[in-house]
mmCIF file with all atom_site columns, C-alpha atoms in Angstrom:
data_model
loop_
_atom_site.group_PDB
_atom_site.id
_atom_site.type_symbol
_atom_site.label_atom_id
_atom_site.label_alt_id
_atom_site.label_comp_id
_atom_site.label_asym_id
_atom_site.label_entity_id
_atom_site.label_seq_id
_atom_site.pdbx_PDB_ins_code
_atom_site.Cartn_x
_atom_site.Cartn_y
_atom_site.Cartn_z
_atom_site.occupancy
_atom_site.B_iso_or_equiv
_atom_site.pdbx_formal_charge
_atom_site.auth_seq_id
_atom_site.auth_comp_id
_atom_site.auth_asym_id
_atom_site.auth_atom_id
_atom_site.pdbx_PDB_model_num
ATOM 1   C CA . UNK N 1 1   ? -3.848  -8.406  -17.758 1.00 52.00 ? 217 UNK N CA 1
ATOM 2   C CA . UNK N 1 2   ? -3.215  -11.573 -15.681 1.00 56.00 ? 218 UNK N CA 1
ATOM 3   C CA . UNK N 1 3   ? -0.092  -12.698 -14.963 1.00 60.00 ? 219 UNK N CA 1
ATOM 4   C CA . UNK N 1 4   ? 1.944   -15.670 -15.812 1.00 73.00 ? 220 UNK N CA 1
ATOM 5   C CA . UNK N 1 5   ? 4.475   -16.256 -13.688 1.00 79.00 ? 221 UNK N CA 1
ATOM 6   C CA . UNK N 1 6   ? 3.126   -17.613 -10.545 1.00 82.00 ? 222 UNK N CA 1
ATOM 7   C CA . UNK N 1 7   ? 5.328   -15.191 -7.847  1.00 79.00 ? 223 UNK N CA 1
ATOM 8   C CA . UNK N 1 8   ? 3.758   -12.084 -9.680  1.00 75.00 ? 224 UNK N CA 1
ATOM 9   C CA . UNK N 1 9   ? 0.236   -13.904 -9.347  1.00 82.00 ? 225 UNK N CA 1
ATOM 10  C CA . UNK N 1 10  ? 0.938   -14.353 -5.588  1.00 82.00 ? 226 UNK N CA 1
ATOM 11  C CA . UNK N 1 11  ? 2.006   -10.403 -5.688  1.00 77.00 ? 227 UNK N CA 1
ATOM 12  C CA . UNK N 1 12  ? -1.443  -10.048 -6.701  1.00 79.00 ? 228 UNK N CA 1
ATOM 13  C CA . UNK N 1 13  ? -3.494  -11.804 -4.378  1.00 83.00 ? 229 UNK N CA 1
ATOM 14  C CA . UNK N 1 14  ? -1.443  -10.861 -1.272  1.00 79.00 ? 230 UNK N CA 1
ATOM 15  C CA . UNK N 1 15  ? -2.585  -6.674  -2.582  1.00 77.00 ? 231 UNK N CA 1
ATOM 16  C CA . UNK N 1 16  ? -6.329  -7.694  -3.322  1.00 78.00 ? 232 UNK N CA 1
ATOM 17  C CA . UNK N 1 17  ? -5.962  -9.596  0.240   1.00 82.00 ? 233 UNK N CA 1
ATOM 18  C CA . UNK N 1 18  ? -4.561  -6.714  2.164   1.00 78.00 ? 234 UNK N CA 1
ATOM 19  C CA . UNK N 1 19  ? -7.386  -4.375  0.022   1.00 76.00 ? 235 UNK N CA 1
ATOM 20  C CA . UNK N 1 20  ? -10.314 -6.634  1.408   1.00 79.00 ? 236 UNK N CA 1
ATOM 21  C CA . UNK N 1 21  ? -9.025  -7.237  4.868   1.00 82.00 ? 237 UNK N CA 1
ATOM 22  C CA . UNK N 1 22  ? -7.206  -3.766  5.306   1.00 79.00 ? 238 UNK N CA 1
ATOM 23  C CA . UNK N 1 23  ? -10.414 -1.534  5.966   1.00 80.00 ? 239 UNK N CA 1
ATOM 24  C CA . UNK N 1 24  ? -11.840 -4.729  8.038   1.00 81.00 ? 240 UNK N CA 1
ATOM 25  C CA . UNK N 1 25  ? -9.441  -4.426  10.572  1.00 83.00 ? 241 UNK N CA 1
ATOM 26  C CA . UNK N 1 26  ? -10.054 -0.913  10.710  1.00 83.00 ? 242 UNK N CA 1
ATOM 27  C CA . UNK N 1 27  ? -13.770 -1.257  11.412  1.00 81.00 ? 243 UNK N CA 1
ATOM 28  C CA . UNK N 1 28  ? -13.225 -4.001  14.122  1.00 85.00 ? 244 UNK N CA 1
ATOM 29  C CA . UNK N 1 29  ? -10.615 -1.203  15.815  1.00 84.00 ? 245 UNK N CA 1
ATOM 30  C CA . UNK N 1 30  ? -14.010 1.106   15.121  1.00 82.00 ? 246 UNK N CA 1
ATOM 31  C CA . UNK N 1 31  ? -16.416 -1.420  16.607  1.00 82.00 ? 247 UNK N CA 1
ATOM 32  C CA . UNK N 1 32  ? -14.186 -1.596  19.852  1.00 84.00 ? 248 UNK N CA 1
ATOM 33  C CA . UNK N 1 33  ? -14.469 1.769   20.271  1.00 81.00 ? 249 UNK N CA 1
ATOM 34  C CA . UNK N 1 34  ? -18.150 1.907   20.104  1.00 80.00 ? 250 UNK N CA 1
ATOM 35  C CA . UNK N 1 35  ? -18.186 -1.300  22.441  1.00 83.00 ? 251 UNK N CA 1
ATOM 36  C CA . UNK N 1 36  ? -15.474 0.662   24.989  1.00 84.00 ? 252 UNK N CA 1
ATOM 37  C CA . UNK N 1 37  ? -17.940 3.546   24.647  1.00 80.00 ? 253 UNK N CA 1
ATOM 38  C CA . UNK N 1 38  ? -20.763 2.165   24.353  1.00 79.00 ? 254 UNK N CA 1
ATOM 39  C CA . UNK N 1 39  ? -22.225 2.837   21.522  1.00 78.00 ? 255 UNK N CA 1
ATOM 40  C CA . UNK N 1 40  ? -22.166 -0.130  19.682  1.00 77.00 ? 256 UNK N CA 1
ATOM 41  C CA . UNK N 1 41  ? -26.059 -1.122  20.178  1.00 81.00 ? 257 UNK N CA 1
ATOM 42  C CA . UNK N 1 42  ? -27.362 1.758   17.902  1.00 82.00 ? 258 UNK N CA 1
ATOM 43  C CA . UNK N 1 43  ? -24.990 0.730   14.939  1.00 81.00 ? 259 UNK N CA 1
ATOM 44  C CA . UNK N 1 44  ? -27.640 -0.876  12.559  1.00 86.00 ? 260 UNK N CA 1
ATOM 45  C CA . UNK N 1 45  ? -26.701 -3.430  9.448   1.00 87.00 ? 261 UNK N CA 1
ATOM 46  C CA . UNK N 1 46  ? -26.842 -0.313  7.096   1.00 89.00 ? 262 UNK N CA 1
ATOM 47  C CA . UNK N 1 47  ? -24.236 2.026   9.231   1.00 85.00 ? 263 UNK N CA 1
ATOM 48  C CA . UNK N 1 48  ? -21.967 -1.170  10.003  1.00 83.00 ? 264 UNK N CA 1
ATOM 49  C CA . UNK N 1 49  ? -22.210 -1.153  5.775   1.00 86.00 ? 265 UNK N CA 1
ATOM 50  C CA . UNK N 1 50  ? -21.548 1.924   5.554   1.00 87.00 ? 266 UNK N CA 1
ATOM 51  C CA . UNK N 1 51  ? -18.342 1.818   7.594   1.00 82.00 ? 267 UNK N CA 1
ATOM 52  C CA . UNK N 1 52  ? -16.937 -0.803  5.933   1.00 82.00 ? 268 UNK N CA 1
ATOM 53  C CA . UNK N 1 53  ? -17.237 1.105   2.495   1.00 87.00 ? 269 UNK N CA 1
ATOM 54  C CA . UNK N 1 54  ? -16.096 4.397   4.247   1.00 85.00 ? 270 UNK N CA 1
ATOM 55  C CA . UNK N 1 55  ? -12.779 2.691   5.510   1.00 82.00 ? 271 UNK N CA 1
ATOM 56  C CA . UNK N 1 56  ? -12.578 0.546   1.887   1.00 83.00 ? 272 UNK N CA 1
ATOM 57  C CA . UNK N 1 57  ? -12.357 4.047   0.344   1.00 87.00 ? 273 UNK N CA 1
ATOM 58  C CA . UNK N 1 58  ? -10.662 5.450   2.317   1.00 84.00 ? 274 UNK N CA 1
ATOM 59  C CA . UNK N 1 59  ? -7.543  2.607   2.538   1.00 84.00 ? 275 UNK N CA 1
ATOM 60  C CA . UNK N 1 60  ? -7.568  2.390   -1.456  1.00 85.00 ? 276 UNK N CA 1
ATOM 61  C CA . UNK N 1 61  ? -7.161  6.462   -1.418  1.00 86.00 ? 277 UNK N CA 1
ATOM 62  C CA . UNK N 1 62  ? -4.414  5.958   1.070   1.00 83.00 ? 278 UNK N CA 1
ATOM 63  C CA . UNK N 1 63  ? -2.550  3.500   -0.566  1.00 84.00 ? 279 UNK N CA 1
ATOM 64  C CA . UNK N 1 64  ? -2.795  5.471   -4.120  1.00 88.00 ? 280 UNK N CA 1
ATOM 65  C CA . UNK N 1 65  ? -1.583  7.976   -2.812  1.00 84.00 ? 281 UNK N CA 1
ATOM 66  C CA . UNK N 1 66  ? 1.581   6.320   -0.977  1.00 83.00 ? 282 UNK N CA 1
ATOM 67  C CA . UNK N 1 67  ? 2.378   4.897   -4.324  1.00 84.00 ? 283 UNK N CA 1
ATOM 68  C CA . UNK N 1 68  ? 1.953   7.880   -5.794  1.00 86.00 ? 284 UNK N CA 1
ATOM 69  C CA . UNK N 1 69  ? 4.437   9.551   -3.540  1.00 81.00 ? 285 UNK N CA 1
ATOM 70  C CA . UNK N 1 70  ? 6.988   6.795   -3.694  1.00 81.00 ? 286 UNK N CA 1
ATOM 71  C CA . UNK N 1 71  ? 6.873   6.446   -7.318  1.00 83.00 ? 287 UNK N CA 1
ATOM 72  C CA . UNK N 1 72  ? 7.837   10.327  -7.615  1.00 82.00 ? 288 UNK N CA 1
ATOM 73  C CA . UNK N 1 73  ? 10.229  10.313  -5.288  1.00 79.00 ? 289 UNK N CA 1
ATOM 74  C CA . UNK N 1 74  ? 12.305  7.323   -7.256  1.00 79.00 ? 290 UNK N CA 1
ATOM 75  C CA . UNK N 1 75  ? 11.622  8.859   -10.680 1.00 83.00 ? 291 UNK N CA 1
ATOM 76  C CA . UNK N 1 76  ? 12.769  12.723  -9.154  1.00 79.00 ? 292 UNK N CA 1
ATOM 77  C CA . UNK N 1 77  ? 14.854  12.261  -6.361  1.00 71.00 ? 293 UNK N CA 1
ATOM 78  C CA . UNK N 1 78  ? 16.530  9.297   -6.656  1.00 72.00 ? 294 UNK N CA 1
ATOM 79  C CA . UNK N 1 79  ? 17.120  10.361  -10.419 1.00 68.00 ? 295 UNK N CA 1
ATOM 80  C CA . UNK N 1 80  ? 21.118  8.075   -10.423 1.00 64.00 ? 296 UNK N CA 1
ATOM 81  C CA . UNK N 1 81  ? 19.680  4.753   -8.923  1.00 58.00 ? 297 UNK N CA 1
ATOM 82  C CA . UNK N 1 82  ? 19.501  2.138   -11.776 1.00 59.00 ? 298 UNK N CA 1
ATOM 83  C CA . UNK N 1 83  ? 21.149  4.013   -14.607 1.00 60.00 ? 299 UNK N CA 1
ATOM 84  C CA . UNK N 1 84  ? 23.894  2.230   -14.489 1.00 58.00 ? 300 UNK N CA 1
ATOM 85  C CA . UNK N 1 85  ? 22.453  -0.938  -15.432 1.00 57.00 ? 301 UNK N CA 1
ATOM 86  C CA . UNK N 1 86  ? 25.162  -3.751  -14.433 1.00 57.00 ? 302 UNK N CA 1
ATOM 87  C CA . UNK N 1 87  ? 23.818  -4.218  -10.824 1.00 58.00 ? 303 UNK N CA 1
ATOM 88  C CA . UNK N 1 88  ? 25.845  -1.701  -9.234  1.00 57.00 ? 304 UNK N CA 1
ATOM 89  C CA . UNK N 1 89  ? 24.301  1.674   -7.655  1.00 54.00 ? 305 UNK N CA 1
ATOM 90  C CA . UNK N 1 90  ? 25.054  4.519   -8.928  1.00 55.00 ? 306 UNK N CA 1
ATOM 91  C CA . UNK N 1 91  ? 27.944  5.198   -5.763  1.00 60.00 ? 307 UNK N CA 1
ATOM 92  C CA . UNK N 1 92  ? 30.006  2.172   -6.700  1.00 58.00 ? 308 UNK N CA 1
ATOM 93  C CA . UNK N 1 93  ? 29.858  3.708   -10.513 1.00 54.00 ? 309 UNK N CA 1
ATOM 94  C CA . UNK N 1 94  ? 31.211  6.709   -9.335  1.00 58.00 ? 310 UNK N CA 1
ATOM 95  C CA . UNK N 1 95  ? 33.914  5.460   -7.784  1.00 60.00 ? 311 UNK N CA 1
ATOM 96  C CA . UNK N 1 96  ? 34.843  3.018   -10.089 1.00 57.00 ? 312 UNK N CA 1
ATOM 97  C CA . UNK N 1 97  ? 35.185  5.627   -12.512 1.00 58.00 ? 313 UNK N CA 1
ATOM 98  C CA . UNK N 1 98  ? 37.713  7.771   -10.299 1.00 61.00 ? 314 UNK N CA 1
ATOM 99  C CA . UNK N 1 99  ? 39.920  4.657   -9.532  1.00 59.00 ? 315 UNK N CA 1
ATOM 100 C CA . UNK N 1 100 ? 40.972  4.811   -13.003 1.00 53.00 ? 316 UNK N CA 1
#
């Protein structure tokens, strides 16, 4: 399932990028907080592990389920966009069609 063309390849990397680094960035904001409180000298290898994992799962989840949502709303509320099918919106169809 890998791509050819070289833009969709980049599309790729860029969301396997943001997947990796994503939940990083959220356990650094974590780790400042246990160094602001801290905390931070009673986090072993394990639980700083263990974080990391939590927040992966937790950003995949996330993102699922914002593409989930966004994919529903263009296939049930935004039912007119695209069925035109010469590059105009469905708007400029409509009024097109009443100008003549």
């Amino acid at each position: 399932m890998a791509p050819s063309d070289p833009r969709a390849r980049l599309v790729w990397f860029a969301i396997a990028t943001l997947v990796i680094l994503g939940p990083a960035l959220i356990l650094v904001a974590t780790l400042q907080l246990l160094v602001v409180f801290g905390d931070l000298g009673e986090v072993t290898l394990v639980e700083f592990l263990e974080l990391y994992l939590l927040d992966l799962v937790l950003f995949v989840g996330l993102s699922y389920g914002i593409y989930r949502l966004v994919v529903w709303v263009v296939e049930h509320r935004l039912p007119a966009a695209g069925e035109t099918g010469d590059g105009r919106d469905a708007t400029d169809a409509d009024e097109a069609g009443n100008r003549r």
